[in-house]
C-alpha positions as a printed Julia matrix, in Angstrom:
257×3 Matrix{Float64}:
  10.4    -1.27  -14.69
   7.89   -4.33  -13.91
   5.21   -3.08  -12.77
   2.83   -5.49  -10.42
   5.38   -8.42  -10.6
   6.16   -9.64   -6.85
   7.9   -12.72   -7.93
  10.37  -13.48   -4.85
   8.49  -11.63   -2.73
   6.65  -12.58    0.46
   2.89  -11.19    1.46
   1.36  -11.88    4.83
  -2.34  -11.68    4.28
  -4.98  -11.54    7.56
  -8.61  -12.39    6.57
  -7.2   -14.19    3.07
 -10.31  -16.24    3.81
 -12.74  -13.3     3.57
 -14.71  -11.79    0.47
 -11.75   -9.55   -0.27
  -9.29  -11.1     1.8
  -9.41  -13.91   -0.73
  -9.84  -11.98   -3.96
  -6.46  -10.71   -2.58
  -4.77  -13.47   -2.31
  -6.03  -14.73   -5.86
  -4.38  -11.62   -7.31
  -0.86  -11.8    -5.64
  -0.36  -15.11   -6.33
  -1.37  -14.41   -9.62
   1.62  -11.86   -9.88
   3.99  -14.42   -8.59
   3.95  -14.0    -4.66
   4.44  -16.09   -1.78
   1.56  -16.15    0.34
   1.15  -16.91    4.43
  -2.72  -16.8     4.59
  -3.71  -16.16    7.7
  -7.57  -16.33    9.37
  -9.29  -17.59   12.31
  -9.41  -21.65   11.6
  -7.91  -24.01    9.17
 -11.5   -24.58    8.07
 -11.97  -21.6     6.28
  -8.19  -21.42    4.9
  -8.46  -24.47    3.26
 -10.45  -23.76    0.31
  -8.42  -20.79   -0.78
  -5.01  -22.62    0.22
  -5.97  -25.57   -1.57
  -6.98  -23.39   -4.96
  -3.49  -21.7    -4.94
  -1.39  -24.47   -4.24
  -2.97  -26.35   -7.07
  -1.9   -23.11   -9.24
   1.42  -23.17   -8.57
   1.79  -20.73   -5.28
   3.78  -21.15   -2.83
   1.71  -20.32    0.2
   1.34  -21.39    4.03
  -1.59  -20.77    6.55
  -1.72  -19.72   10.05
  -4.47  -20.02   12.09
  -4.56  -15.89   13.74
  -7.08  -14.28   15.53
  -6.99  -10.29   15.24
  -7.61   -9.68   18.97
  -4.89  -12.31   20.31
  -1.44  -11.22   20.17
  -0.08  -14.8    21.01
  -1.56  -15.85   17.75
  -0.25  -12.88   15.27
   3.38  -13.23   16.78
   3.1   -17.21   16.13
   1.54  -16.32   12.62
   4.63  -13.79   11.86
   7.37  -16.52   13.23
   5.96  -19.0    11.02
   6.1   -17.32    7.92
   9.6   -15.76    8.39
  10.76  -19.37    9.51
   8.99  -20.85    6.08
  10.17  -17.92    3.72
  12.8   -16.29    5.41
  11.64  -13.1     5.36
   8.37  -10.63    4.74
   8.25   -8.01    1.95
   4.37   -7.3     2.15
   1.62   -7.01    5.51
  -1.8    -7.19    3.65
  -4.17   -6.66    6.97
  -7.48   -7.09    5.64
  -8.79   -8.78    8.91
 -11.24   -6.68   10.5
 -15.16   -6.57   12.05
 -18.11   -4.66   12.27
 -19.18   -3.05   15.89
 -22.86   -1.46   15.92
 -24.59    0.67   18.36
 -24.61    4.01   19.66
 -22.21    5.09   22.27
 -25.27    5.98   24.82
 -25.95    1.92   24.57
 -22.18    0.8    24.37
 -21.42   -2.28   26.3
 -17.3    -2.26   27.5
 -16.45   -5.7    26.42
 -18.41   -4.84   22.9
 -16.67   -1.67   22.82
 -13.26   -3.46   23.48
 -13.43   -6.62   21.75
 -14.08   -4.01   18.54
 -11.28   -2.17   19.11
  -8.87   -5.43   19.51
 -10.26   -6.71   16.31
  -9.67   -3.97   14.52
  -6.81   -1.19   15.84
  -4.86   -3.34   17.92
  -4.72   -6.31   15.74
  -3.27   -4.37   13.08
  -1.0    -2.62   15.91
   0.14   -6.12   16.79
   0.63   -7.5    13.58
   2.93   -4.31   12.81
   4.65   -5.2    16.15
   5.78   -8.17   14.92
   6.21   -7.35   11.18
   8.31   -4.12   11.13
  10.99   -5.64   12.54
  12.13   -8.14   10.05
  10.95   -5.48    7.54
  13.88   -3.0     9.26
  16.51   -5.43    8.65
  15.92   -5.28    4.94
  15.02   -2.01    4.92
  11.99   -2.83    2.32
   8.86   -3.38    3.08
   5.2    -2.27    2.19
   2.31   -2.36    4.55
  -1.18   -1.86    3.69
  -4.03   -1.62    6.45
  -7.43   -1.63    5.74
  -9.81    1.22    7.16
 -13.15    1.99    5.82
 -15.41    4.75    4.17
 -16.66    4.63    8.0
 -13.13    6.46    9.24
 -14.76    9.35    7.46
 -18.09    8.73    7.2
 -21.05    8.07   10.34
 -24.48    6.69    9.74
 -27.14    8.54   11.19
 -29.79    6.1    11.04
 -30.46    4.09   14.42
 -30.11    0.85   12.91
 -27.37    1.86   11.2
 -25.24    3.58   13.53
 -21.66    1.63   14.45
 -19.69    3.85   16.96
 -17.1     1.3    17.99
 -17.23    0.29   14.38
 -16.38    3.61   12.93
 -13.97    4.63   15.68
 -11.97    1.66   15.19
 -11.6     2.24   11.24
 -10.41    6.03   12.16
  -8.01    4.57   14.45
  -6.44    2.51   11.61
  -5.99    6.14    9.41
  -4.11    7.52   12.54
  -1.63    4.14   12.83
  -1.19    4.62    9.39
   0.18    8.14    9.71
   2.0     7.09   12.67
   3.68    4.89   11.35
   4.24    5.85    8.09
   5.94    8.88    8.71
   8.76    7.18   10.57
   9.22    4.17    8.86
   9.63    5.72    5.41
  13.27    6.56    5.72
  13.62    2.76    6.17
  12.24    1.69    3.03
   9.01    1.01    4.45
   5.79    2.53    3.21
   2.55    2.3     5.43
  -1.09    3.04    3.38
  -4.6     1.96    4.34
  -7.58    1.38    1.8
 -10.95    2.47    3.28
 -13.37    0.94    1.33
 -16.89    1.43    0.79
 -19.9    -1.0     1.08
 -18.57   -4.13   -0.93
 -20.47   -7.11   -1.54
 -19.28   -9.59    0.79
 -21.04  -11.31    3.68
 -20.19   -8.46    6.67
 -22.34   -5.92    4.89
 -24.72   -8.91    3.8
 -25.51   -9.94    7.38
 -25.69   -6.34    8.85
 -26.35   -2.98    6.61
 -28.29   -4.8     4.62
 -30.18   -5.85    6.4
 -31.87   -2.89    6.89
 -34.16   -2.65    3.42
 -33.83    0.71    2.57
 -30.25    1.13    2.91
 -28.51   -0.4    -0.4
 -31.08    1.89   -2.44
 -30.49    4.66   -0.3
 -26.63    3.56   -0.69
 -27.27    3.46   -4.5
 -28.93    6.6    -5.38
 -26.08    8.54   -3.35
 -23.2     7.2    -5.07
 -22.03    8.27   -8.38
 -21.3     4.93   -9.58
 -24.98    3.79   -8.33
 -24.28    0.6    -6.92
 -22.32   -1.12   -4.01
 -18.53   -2.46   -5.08
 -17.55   -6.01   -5.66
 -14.84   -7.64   -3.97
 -12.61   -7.53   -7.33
 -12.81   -3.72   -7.61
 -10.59   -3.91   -4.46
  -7.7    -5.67   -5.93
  -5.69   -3.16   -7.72
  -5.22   -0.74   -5.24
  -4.07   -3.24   -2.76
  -1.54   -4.38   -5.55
  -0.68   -0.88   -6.42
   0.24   -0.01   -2.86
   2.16   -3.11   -2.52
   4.34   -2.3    -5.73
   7.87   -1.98   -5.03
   7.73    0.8    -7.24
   5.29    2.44   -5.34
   7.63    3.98   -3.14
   6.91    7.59   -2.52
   3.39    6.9    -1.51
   3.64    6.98    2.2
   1.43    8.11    5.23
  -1.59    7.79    2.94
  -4.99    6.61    2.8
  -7.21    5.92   -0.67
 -10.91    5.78   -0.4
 -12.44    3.66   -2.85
 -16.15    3.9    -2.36
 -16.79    5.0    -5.76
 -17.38    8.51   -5.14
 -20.19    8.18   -2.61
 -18.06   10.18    0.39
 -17.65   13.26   -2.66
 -20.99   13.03   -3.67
């Protein structure tokens, strides 16, 4: 069997723009994928939709944000109307939502939960359907070590933030558990602190947390964007198809340490 070869088949990707989101995209194009990047403006697409195209990938963009449902079922029409179908939802979109509950503002609280829960809700709205007429597909959502893990440091502490990322583990069961007898698998990544610009312009921004961060993981540092890659390619394997329901932490051991 080929392992890791998606030639012929179709990947939606949210956030392809993004530190991961676009280290992604590099990687399944690599392995012979059509892409539909999506993000929040053409702007940010373009450098990553320019690189691939000049590689040889056949790829679209869609302008989507998360927390509008208009703009992920526009987004999903486009890309079965370009490729004629989708094989792969790659939901990497997702954002940050500090404070503690006693301080909460609603629309804070809600605008958190849109960005993150319901826009991967939404975009499995639209998805699962042209993945049940197939009967194939493979989903992967994106949680984080937060689902499982809650700072207890004031200026660390993201309630809506860490809620939203344990929603994502329960949609993943959810769905996951009925969808399998369809072909279609559901798994989430929650991964830890990774060097991109979210964690850059908010955990550390607080000094003492990437050495506190450090000196409790076993690998002793924060992840790169690349140490991502393969387990959103493994999940994404057609062979991979009796891993269902399920959710991989890859924080490099901090959450068992």
């Amino acid at each position: 069997m080929a392992y890791f070869d998606f030639t012929d088949r179709v990947a939606i990707i949210t956030g392809a723009s993004g530190g991961i989101g676009s280290v992604v995209a590099r990687a399944f194009a690599e392995q012979g994928a059509s892409l539909a990047l999506l993000d929040i403006s053409e702007e940010l697409l373009e450098p990553i939709y320019t690189e691939l195209k000049e590689k040889g990938c056949d790829c679209i963009t869609a302008v989507c944000d998360n927390t509008k449902e208009e703009d992920i079922k526009a987004a999903v029409e486009k890309t079965v109307e370009h490729f004629g179908k989708i094989d792969i939802l790659l939901s990497i979109a997702g954002g940050s939502g500090g404070g503690k509950v006693e301080d909460m503002d609603q629309d804070y609280w809600d605008n958190t939960m849109a960005f993150n829960i319901r826009g991967a809700m939404q975009l499995g709205k639209y998805v699962v359907p042209h993945m049940l007429e197939r009967n194939y597909g493979r989903i992967v959502l994106t949680s984080s070590v937060n689902a499982v893990f809650g700072e207890k440091v004031d200026p660390l502490v993201r309630t809506g933030y860490c809620t939203a990322k344990a929603g994502i583990l329960g949609l993943t069961l959810a769905m996951g558990t009925y969808l399998g007898k369809y072909g279609i698998t559901v798994n989430a990544i929650c991964p830890g602190v990774t060097d991109t610009p979210q964690p850059r312009n908010s955990l550390m921004k607080y000094p003492p947390f990437e050495q506190w961060y450090n000196d409790h993981n076993p690998i002793g540092r924060i992840a790169q964007p690349e140490e991502m890659v393969t387990t959103y390619l493994y999940l994404a394997d057609e062979n991979t198809s009796h891993t269902n329901a399920q959710w991989i932490v890859v924080d490099g051991g901090f959450t068992k340490a």
